[in-house]
Amino acid sequence: MGTRRGVAVLLLAAVLLQTLLPASEAEGLVRIALKKRPVDRNSRVATSLSDREDLLGGGGANTLRSEEEGDIVSLKNYMNAQYFGEIGVGTPPQKFTVIFDTGSSNLWVPSAKCYFSIACYLHARYKAGASSTYKKNGKPAAIQYGTGSIAGYFSEDSVTVGDLVVKDQEFIEATKEPGVTFLVAKFDGILGLGFKEISVGKAVPVWYNMVEQGLISDPVFSFWLNRHADDEGEGGEIIFGGMDPKHYVGEHTYVPVTQKGYWQFDMGDVLVGGKSTGFCAGGCAAIADSGTSLLAGPTAIITEINEKIGAAGVVSQECKTIVSQYGQQILDLLLAETQPKKVCSQVGLCTFDGTRGVSAGIRSVVDDEPVKSNGLRTDPMCSACEMAVVWMQNQLAQNKTQDLILDYVNQLCNRLPSPMGESAVDCASLGSMPDIEFTIGGKKFALKPEEYILKVGEGAAAQCISGFTAMDIPPPRGPLWILGDVFMGPYHTVFDYGKLRVGFAKAA
């Protein structure tokens, strides 16, 4: 009788403890508080595409762990274009905001010894001398991304992710972050979750060490990305060792990893409005990439998709805007013999750097098209203005009338291809746009217009950008699709390292 009473007391105590504990602790989950970043209207959502083309071209699960267990890192959502969370490096932990990127495999953070890159001074910097667990390595390292590069050297220290502490983790102390790519970035560094096969310097990825050091019972991690950029709630979560059933509906569809390096798998046909495009009917390769904001695919299909949704090239559209709103002003400045290189800065579209115009609204991205040789890059409005100046100069030299010049430049705008394939759509037309379906594991995964169109701003100032962009990867690695956050937002994604498979289920 006493034993039963004792058991009852223990059970009652357990229930009370379960009630009093915060939900995260009661579930055995570790949750990190989320902060929202204000929307930066100068940053273009469409330019957050991770350009994996250079890397791809060169080479450079039974039952998962209990769904109520795992280490969770909350993710911040920046305009539905970047998701990033917090980690610690060293003892005591020095905090850094990083992008958790399944499309790369190294961890890097800015170093306190980064003296000559302005970007380093605007972000948290790792101080080796302040850590009791620091170990010198010194091996040089460099990583080239689409829009920028970092260079530095390897060091070793403890890395804290959630409540997990990974010991003796090899990472890169970045001592050089040239150009503007990381200057205005909303993150300090990148934590790669890809395979060791693509790790620079053959460094063992953080994820591998989590498994090898026995910090998680099953080698599984999962992503939930909250696509409501203005939501006061969470930006998302990455869970190491499990997944949260509150974040998905139904069962996951799993497909095997076909080539280690990226999380690559086979994908079937792509349908537009229920009709087959035929291009991938015989199969295409795809990768799930949390470091890519948009969804990239072969030009042949992306062009068909963009035609169906009425998309126009961003550069072409903004070129026309330049002509209609600034054309006469640009002409007047050229007729007044203003130095051509200074015209666009005088109309407020570029910032003059002494030699040429530089965008006044530099884009914040991780991976993008290659950085220009001078480390600078411009946004579409600045680029379109500079091209319009050149065209008008040529026409003025031919003594053409102002009306003919403006008409001629407007015609040239129609012929401009977008350098990244990014495209604008009419925000009022979302209701008439088709669903786009991707066949994975024999099941169709549909994206609705409100899921594949990225909206910036509200009211009359709103801009809508197609979440699809063209990228042609040649055989044998291609044709290849890169399913970035545009896809991983609507579909909860599980990365099962133990079973070498990727799983998708409708996000809740």
Coordinates of C-alpha atoms in Angstrom, one line a residue:
M1 CA 0.0 0.0 0.0
G2 CA 2.8 2.3 0.9
T3 CA 4.6 1.5 -2.3
R4 CA 1.5 2.3 -4.3
R5 CA 1.1 5.6 -2.4
G6 CA 4.8 6.4 -3.1
V7 CA 4.4 5.7 -6.8
A8 CA 1.3 7.9 -6.9
V9 CA 3.1 10.7 -5.2
L10 CA 6.0 10.4 -7.7
L11 CA 3.5 10.4 -10.6
L12 CA 1.8 13.5 -9.2
A13 CA 5.1 15.2 -8.8
A14 CA 6.0 14.3 -12.3
V15 CA 2.8 15.8 -13.6
L16 CA 3.2 19.0 -11.6
L17 CA 6.8 19.3 -12.8
Q18 CA 5.7 18.8 -16.4
T19 CA 3.1 21.5 -15.9
L20 CA 5.5 24.0 -14.3
L21 CA 8.4 23.5 -16.7
P22 CA 8.5 25.6 -19.9
A23 CA 7.2 23.7 -22.9
S24 CA 10.6 23.4 -24.4
E25 CA 12.1 21.7 -21.4
A26 CA 9.1 19.5 -20.9
E27 CA 9.5 18.2 -24.4
G28 CA 13.2 17.7 -24.0
L29 CA 13.8 20.3 -26.6
V30 CA 16.2 23.2 -26.4
R31 CA 14.8 26.4 -28.0
I32 CA 16.7 29.6 -28.5
A33 CA 14.8 32.9 -28.3
L34 CA 14.0 34.5 -31.7
K35 CA 14.4 38.1 -32.6
K36 CA 13.0 39.7 -35.7
R37 CA 15.1 41.9 -38.0
P38 CA 13.3 44.9 -39.5
V39 CA 12.8 44.7 -43.3
D40 CA 15.5 46.6 -45.2
R41 CA 13.9 48.1 -48.2
N42 CA 17.2 48.7 -49.9
S43 CA 17.9 44.9 -50.1
R44 CA 16.4 43.1 -53.1
V45 CA 14.8 39.8 -52.2
A46 CA 15.4 38.4 -55.7
T47 CA 19.1 38.6 -55.4
S48 CA 19.4 36.3 -52.5
L49 CA 19.9 33.3 -54.8
S50 CA 22.8 31.1 -53.8
D51 CA 24.8 30.7 -57.0
R52 CA 26.0 27.1 -56.7
E53 CA 26.9 26.8 -60.4
D54 CA 30.6 27.4 -59.9
L55 CA 30.8 24.7 -57.2
L56 CA 28.6 22.3 -59.1
G57 CA 30.6 22.7 -62.2
G58 CA 34.0 22.4 -60.7
G59 CA 33.7 19.9 -58.0
G60 CA 35.3 22.3 -55.6
A61 CA 15.7 6.2 -42.3
N62 CA 14.1 3.6 -40.4
T63 CA 12.4 5.3 -37.5
L64 CA 13.9 8.7 -36.7
R65 CA 14.8 9.7 -33.2
S66 CA 11.9 10.3 -30.9
E67 CA 10.0 13.2 -32.3
E68 CA 9.9 14.8 -28.8
E69 CA 13.7 15.0 -28.5
G70 CA 16.4 16.9 -30.1
D71 CA 18.4 20.1 -30.0
I72 CA 16.7 23.0 -31.6
V73 CA 18.1 26.2 -33.0
S74 CA 15.5 28.9 -33.8
L75 CA 16.1 30.7 -37.1
K76 CA 15.5 34.4 -37.9
N77 CA 13.7 35.2 -41.1
Y78 CA 15.0 38.1 -43.1
M79 CA 12.4 39.1 -45.8
N80 CA 11.8 35.4 -46.6
A81 CA 15.3 35.6 -48.1
Q82 CA 17.7 34.6 -45.4
Y83 CA 17.3 32.4 -42.3
F84 CA 19.9 32.5 -39.6
G85 CA 20.4 31.5 -36.0
E86 CA 22.9 31.8 -33.2
I87 CA 25.8 29.7 -32.2
G88 CA 28.7 30.1 -29.7
V89 CA 32.4 29.5 -30.4
G90 CA 34.9 29.1 -27.6
T91 CA 34.8 28.9 -23.8
P92 CA 33.0 30.9 -22.6
P93 CA 30.9 30.9 -25.8
Q94 CA 31.4 33.9 -28.1
K95 CA 28.0 34.5 -29.9
F96 CA 27.7 34.6 -33.7
T97 CA 24.7 34.7 -36.0
V98 CA 25.2 32.2 -38.8
I99 CA 23.3 30.9 -41.8
F100 CA 22.8 27.1 -41.5
D101 CA 23.6 26.1 -45.1
T102 CA 23.1 22.6 -46.4
G103 CA 24.9 23.7 -49.6
S104 CA 28.3 24.0 -48.1
S105 CA 30.3 22.2 -45.4
N106 CA 32.6 24.6 -43.5
L107 CA 32.1 26.7 -40.5
W108 CA 33.6 30.2 -40.6
V109 CA 33.3 33.4 -38.5
P110 CA 35.1 36.7 -38.6
S111 CA 38.4 36.8 -36.8
A112 CA 39.6 39.5 -34.4
K113 CA 42.7 39.5 -36.6
C114 CA 40.6 40.7 -39.5
Y115 CA 42.1 44.3 -39.7
F116 CA 41.6 45.4 -43.3
S117 CA 38.0 44.4 -44.2
I118 CA 35.3 46.8 -43.1
A119 CA 32.8 44.0 -43.0
C120 CA 34.6 42.4 -40.0
Y121 CA 34.2 45.6 -37.9
L122 CA 30.4 45.5 -38.5
H123 CA 30.0 41.9 -37.2
A124 CA 31.0 39.8 -34.2
R125 CA 34.6 38.7 -34.3
Y126 CA 36.2 35.7 -32.7
K127 CA 38.9 36.3 -30.1
A128 CA 41.1 33.3 -29.7
G129 CA 42.8 34.7 -26.6
A130 CA 39.4 34.9 -24.8
S131 CA 38.7 31.2 -25.1
S132 CA 40.2 28.6 -22.7
T133 CA 39.5 25.8 -25.2
Y134 CA 41.2 27.4 -28.2
K135 CA 43.8 25.3 -30.1
K136 CA 46.0 26.7 -32.8
N137 CA 45.9 25.2 -36.3
G138 CA 47.1 27.9 -38.7
K139 CA 46.4 26.1 -42.0
P140 CA 45.4 28.7 -44.6
A141 CA 41.9 28.6 -46.0
A142 CA 39.8 30.4 -48.6
I143 CA 36.2 30.0 -49.8
Q144 CA 34.8 31.5 -53.0
Y145 CA 31.1 32.2 -53.0
G146 CA 29.0 33.5 -55.9
T147 CA 29.1 37.1 -54.7
G148 CA 32.1 37.2 -52.5
S149 CA 34.9 35.3 -50.9
I150 CA 36.5 34.9 -47.5
A151 CA 40.0 34.0 -46.6
G152 CA 41.8 33.2 -43.3
Y153 CA 43.1 30.3 -41.5
F154 CA 41.8 27.2 -39.6
S155 CA 41.6 27.1 -35.8
E156 CA 40.0 24.7 -33.4
D157 CA 37.7 25.3 -30.5
S158 CA 34.4 24.3 -28.9
V159 CA 31.3 25.2 -30.8
T160 CA 27.9 25.5 -29.0
V161 CA 24.8 24.8 -31.0
G162 CA 21.7 25.0 -28.9
D163 CA 22.7 23.1 -25.7
L164 CA 25.1 20.9 -27.6
V165 CA 28.9 21.6 -27.2
V166 CA 31.0 20.2 -30.0
K167 CA 34.6 19.9 -28.9
D168 CA 37.8 20.5 -30.9
Q169 CA 35.8 21.7 -33.9
E170 CA 37.9 22.9 -36.9
F171 CA 36.7 26.2 -38.3
I172 CA 37.9 29.1 -40.3
E173 CA 38.8 32.4 -38.8
A174 CA 38.1 34.8 -41.6
T175 CA 40.7 37.6 -41.8
K176 CA 39.6 38.9 -45.2
E177 CA 36.0 39.6 -46.3
P178 CA 36.6 41.8 -49.4
G179 CA 33.9 43.7 -51.3
V180 CA 30.4 44.6 -50.1
T181 CA 28.7 41.2 -50.0
F182 CA 29.3 40.6 -46.3
L183 CA 29.4 44.3 -45.4
V184 CA 25.6 44.6 -45.1
A185 CA 24.9 40.9 -44.4
K186 CA 22.5 40.2 -41.5
F187 CA 24.7 37.4 -40.4
D188 CA 28.3 37.0 -39.1
G189 CA 29.3 33.7 -40.7
I190 CA 28.1 30.4 -42.2
L191 CA 27.7 26.9 -40.7
G192 CA 27.8 24.3 -43.5
L193 CA 25.6 21.2 -43.2
G194 CA 26.7 19.5 -46.4
F195 CA 28.9 16.4 -46.7
K196 CA 32.6 16.3 -46.0
E197 CA 33.3 15.7 -49.7
I198 CA 32.9 19.4 -50.4
S199 CA 34.5 20.7 -47.3
V200 CA 37.3 23.2 -47.9
G201 CA 40.6 21.9 -46.4
K202 CA 39.0 18.6 -45.7
A203 CA 37.8 19.9 -42.4
V204 CA 35.3 17.7 -40.5
P205 CA 31.9 19.5 -40.6
V206 CA 30.2 20.4 -37.3
W207 CA 27.4 18.0 -38.0
Y208 CA 29.8 15.1 -38.4
N209 CA 31.4 15.9 -35.0
M210 CA 27.9 16.0 -33.4
V211 CA 27.4 12.5 -34.5
E212 CA 30.9 11.2 -33.8
Q213 CA 31.0 12.7 -30.3
G214 CA 27.7 11.1 -29.4
L215 CA 25.8 14.3 -28.9
I216 CA 22.8 13.0 -30.7
S217 CA 21.3 9.5 -30.8
D218 CA 20.4 9.5 -34.4
P219 CA 22.1 11.4 -37.3
V220 CA 19.1 13.4 -38.4
F221 CA 18.4 17.1 -38.6
S222 CA 15.3 18.9 -39.9
F223 CA 14.3 22.4 -41.1
W224 CA 11.1 24.3 -40.6
L225 CA 11.1 27.7 -42.2
N226 CA 8.4 30.2 -41.4
R227 CA 7.6 32.0 -44.6
H228 CA 5.6 34.8 -42.9
A229 CA 8.3 37.5 -42.9
D230 CA 6.1 39.9 -40.9
D231 CA 5.0 37.3 -38.4
E232 CA 5.7 38.2 -34.8
G233 CA 6.4 34.5 -34.2
E234 CA 9.4 32.3 -35.1
G235 CA 11.5 32.6 -38.2
G236 CA 11.9 28.9 -38.2
E237 CA 13.8 26.1 -36.5
I238 CA 16.5 23.6 -37.3
I239 CA 16.4 20.5 -35.0
F240 CA 19.4 18.3 -34.6
G241 CA 18.5 14.7 -33.8
G242 CA 14.8 14.8 -34.6
M243 CA 11.9 16.9 -35.7
D244 CA 8.9 18.7 -34.2
P245 CA 5.6 17.2 -35.3
K246 CA 3.9 20.6 -34.8
H247 CA 5.8 21.8 -37.9
Y248 CA 4.5 19.4 -40.5
V249 CA 1.3 17.6 -41.6
G250 CA 1.1 13.9 -42.6
E251 CA 4.0 11.6 -43.4
H252 CA 7.4 12.5 -45.0
T253 CA 8.2 11.3 -48.5
Y254 CA 11.8 10.1 -48.5
V255 CA 14.2 9.8 -51.5
P256 CA 17.8 8.5 -51.3
V257 CA 20.8 10.7 -51.7
T258 CA 22.3 9.9 -55.1
Q259 CA 25.6 11.8 -54.8
K260 CA 27.3 12.9 -51.6
G261 CA 28.6 16.4 -51.4
Y262 CA 25.3 18.3 -51.6
W263 CA 22.1 16.7 -50.5
Q264 CA 21.3 15.5 -54.0
F265 CA 18.5 13.2 -55.1
D266 CA 16.5 12.3 -58.2
M267 CA 13.4 14.2 -59.2
G268 CA 10.8 13.5 -61.8
D269 CA 8.5 15.6 -64.0
V270 CA 7.7 19.3 -63.4
L271 CA 4.1 20.4 -64.1
V272 CA 2.8 23.9 -64.7
G273 CA -1.0 24.2 -64.1
G274 CA -1.3 20.4 -64.1
K275 CA 0.4 20.0 -67.5
S276 CA 3.7 18.3 -67.9
T277 CA 6.7 20.3 -69.1
G278 CA 8.3 17.0 -70.3
F279 CA 11.8 18.2 -69.6
C280 CA 12.3 16.1 -66.5
A281 CA 9.9 13.3 -67.4
G282 CA 12.9 11.0 -67.7
G283 CA 14.4 12.3 -64.5
C284 CA 16.5 15.2 -63.3
A285 CA 18.8 15.7 -60.3
A286 CA 18.0 18.1 -57.5
I287 CA 19.5 19.3 -54.3
A288 CA 17.8 20.6 -51.1
D289 CA 19.7 23.8 -50.3
S290 CA 18.9 25.9 -47.2
G291 CA 21.5 28.5 -48.2
T292 CA 19.6 29.3 -51.5
S293 CA 16.7 31.7 -51.3
L294 CA 15.1 31.0 -54.6
L295 CA 14.3 27.9 -56.7
A296 CA 16.7 27.4 -59.6
G297 CA 16.2 25.1 -62.6
P298 CA 17.0 24.7 -66.3
T299 CA 16.3 27.7 -68.5
A300 CA 13.9 25.8 -70.7
I301 CA 11.5 25.1 -67.8
I302 CA 12.0 28.4 -65.9
T303 CA 11.2 30.3 -69.1
E304 CA 8.0 28.4 -69.5
I305 CA 7.1 28.9 -65.8
N306 CA 7.8 32.6 -66.0
E307 CA 5.8 33.0 -69.2
K308 CA 2.8 31.3 -67.6
I309 CA 2.9 33.6 -64.5
G310 CA 3.5 36.7 -66.7
A311 CA 6.9 37.5 -65.4
A312 CA 9.1 40.1 -66.9
G313 CA 12.9 40.4 -66.5
V314 CA 13.7 42.7 -63.5
V315 CA 16.4 44.5 -65.5
S316 CA 14.1 45.0 -68.5
Q317 CA 11.3 46.3 -66.3
E318 CA 13.5 48.6 -64.3
C319 CA 15.2 49.8 -67.5
K320 CA 11.8 51.0 -68.7
T321 CA 11.2 52.7 -65.4
I322 CA 14.5 54.5 -65.8
V323 CA 13.4 55.7 -69.3
S324 CA 10.0 56.8 -68.2
Q325 CA 10.9 58.5 -64.9
Y326 CA 14.5 59.7 -65.4
G327 CA 15.0 59.6 -69.2
Q328 CA 14.5 63.3 -69.8
Q329 CA 16.6 64.2 -66.7
I330 CA 19.5 62.0 -67.9
L331 CA 19.3 63.6 -71.4
D332 CA 19.3 67.1 -69.9
L333 CA 22.4 66.3 -67.8
L334 CA 24.2 64.8 -70.9
L335 CA 23.3 67.9 -73.0
A336 CA 24.6 70.1 -70.2
E337 CA 27.9 68.2 -70.6
T338 CA 27.8 66.5 -67.2
Q339 CA 30.5 63.9 -66.9
P340 CA 28.7 60.7 -68.0
K341 CA 30.1 58.6 -65.1
K342 CA 28.4 61.0 -62.7
V343 CA 25.0 61.2 -64.3
C344 CA 23.4 58.3 -62.4
S345 CA 24.7 59.5 -59.1
Q346 CA 23.2 63.0 -59.8
V347 CA 19.8 61.5 -60.4
G348 CA 20.1 59.5 -57.2
L349 CA 20.3 56.0 -58.6
C350 CA 24.0 55.3 -57.9
T351 CA 26.6 56.4 -55.5
F352 CA 29.7 57.7 -57.3
D353 CA 32.9 56.1 -56.0
G354 CA 35.3 58.3 -58.0
T355 CA 35.4 56.1 -61.1
R356 CA 31.9 54.8 -61.7
G357 CA 28.4 54.5 -60.1
V358 CA 27.9 52.1 -57.3
S359 CA 24.4 51.0 -56.2
A360 CA 23.1 53.0 -53.3
G361 CA 21.1 50.0 -52.2
I362 CA 23.7 47.2 -52.2
R363 CA 22.1 43.7 -51.9
S364 CA 22.6 41.5 -48.9
V365 CA 23.3 37.9 -50.0
V366 CA 25.5 34.9 -49.4
D367 CA 25.8 33.4 -52.8
D368 CA 25.0 35.3 -56.0
E369 CA 26.6 35.9 -59.4
P370 CA 30.4 36.3 -59.4
V371 CA 31.7 39.5 -57.9
K372 CA 33.2 41.9 -60.4
S373 CA 36.9 42.4 -60.5
N374 CA 36.8 45.6 -58.4
G375 CA 34.7 43.9 -55.7
L376 CA 31.8 46.1 -56.4
R377 CA 28.4 45.3 -57.8
T378 CA 25.3 47.3 -58.7
D379 CA 21.6 46.7 -58.4
P380 CA 19.3 46.7 -61.5
M381 CA 18.3 50.4 -61.2
C382 CA 21.9 51.5 -61.1
S383 CA 22.9 49.1 -63.9
A384 CA 20.0 50.2 -66.1
C385 CA 20.8 53.8 -65.6
E386 CA 24.4 53.4 -66.6
M387 CA 23.5 51.5 -69.7
A388 CA 20.9 54.1 -70.6
V389 CA 23.6 56.8 -70.3
V390 CA 25.8 54.9 -72.8
W391 CA 23.0 54.4 -75.2
M392 CA 21.9 58.0 -75.1
Q393 CA 25.5 59.2 -75.6
N394 CA 25.7 57.2 -78.8
Q395 CA 22.4 58.5 -80.0
L396 CA 23.3 62.1 -79.2
A397 CA 26.5 61.6 -81.2
Q398 CA 24.3 60.7 -84.1
N399 CA 22.3 64.0 -83.7
K400 CA 19.0 62.1 -83.0
T401 CA 16.1 64.0 -81.6
Q402 CA 15.2 63.5 -77.9
D403 CA 12.0 61.7 -78.7
L404 CA 13.7 59.3 -81.0
I405 CA 16.5 58.7 -78.4
L406 CA 14.0 57.9 -75.6
D407 CA 12.0 55.6 -77.9
Y408 CA 15.2 53.8 -79.0
V409 CA 16.4 53.3 -75.4
N410 CA 13.0 51.9 -74.4
Q411 CA 13.2 49.4 -77.3
L412 CA 16.6 48.3 -76.1
C413 CA 15.2 47.6 -72.6
N414 CA 12.9 44.9 -74.1
R415 CA 16.0 43.0 -75.3
L416 CA 17.8 43.0 -71.9
P417 CA 18.1 39.6 -70.3
S418 CA 18.1 39.5 -66.5
P419 CA 21.7 38.6 -65.4
M420 CA 20.4 36.2 -62.8
G421 CA 17.1 35.3 -64.5
E422 CA 15.2 37.1 -61.7
S423 CA 11.8 38.2 -62.8
A424 CA 9.0 40.6 -61.6
V425 CA 5.3 39.9 -61.7
D426 CA 2.1 41.9 -61.2
C427 CA 1.1 41.5 -57.6
A428 CA -2.5 41.8 -58.6
S429 CA -2.3 38.7 -60.8
L430 CA -1.5 36.1 -58.1
G431 CA -5.1 34.7 -58.3
S432 CA -4.7 33.8 -61.9
M433 CA -1.3 32.1 -61.7
P434 CA -1.0 28.3 -61.9
D435 CA 0.3 25.9 -59.3
I436 CA 3.8 24.5 -60.1
E437 CA 4.3 20.8 -59.2
F438 CA 7.5 18.9 -58.6
T439 CA 7.5 15.1 -58.7
I440 CA 9.7 13.7 -55.9
G441 CA 9.5 10.0 -54.8
G442 CA 6.6 9.5 -57.1
K443 CA 4.5 12.2 -55.3
K444 CA 3.6 15.6 -56.6
F445 CA 4.7 18.6 -54.4
A446 CA 2.8 21.7 -55.4
L447 CA 3.8 25.3 -54.9
K448 CA 0.9 27.8 -55.0
P449 CA 1.5 31.4 -56.3
E450 CA 1.6 32.9 -52.8
E451 CA 4.4 30.4 -52.0
Y452 CA 6.6 31.0 -55.0
I453 CA 6.1 34.7 -55.3
L454 CA 8.1 36.9 -53.0
K455 CA 6.5 40.2 -52.0
V456 CA 8.4 43.2 -50.9
G457 CA 6.5 46.2 -49.4
E458 CA 2.8 46.9 -49.1
G459 CA 0.2 48.9 -51.1
A460 CA 1.2 50.8 -54.2
A461 CA 4.8 50.4 -53.3
A462 CA 4.7 46.6 -53.3
Q463 CA 6.9 44.7 -55.6
C464 CA 6.5 41.0 -56.4
I465 CA 9.4 38.8 -57.6
S466 CA 9.2 35.3 -59.1
G467 CA 10.8 32.7 -56.8
F468 CA 12.1 30.9 -59.9
T469 CA 15.4 31.6 -61.6
A470 CA 17.3 30.0 -64.4
M471 CA 20.5 28.1 -63.9
D472 CA 21.9 25.5 -66.4
I473 CA 24.2 22.9 -65.1
P474 CA 25.7 20.8 -67.9
P475 CA 25.9 17.0 -67.8
P476 CA 27.0 14.8 -66.2
R477 CA 26.0 16.8 -63.0
G478 CA 23.0 18.4 -64.6
P479 CA 20.3 19.1 -65.6
L480 CA 20.0 20.1 -61.9
W481 CA 17.4 21.8 -59.8
I482 CA 18.3 23.7 -56.6
L483 CA 15.3 23.6 -54.2
G484 CA 16.0 26.5 -52.0
D485 CA 13.9 28.2 -49.3
V486 CA 11.1 28.9 -51.8
F487 CA 10.5 25.1 -51.7
M488 CA 11.7 24.3 -48.2
G489 CA 9.4 26.9 -46.7
P490 CA 6.1 25.2 -47.8
Y491 CA 7.7 21.7 -47.2
H492 CA 9.3 20.7 -43.9
T493 CA 12.6 19.0 -44.8
V494 CA 14.4 16.2 -43.1
F495 CA 18.1 15.5 -43.7
D496 CA 18.8 11.9 -42.7
Y497 CA 22.5 11.3 -42.7
G498 CA 22.2 7.8 -41.2
K499 CA 20.0 6.5 -44.0
L500 CA 21.4 8.9 -46.6
R501 CA 18.0 10.3 -47.6
V502 CA 16.0 13.5 -47.7
G503 CA 12.4 13.7 -46.7
F504 CA 9.6 16.3 -47.4
A505 CA 6.2 16.8 -45.8
K506 CA 3.7 19.7 -46.0
A507 CA 4.8 22.3 -43.4
A508 CA 2.2 23.2 -40.8

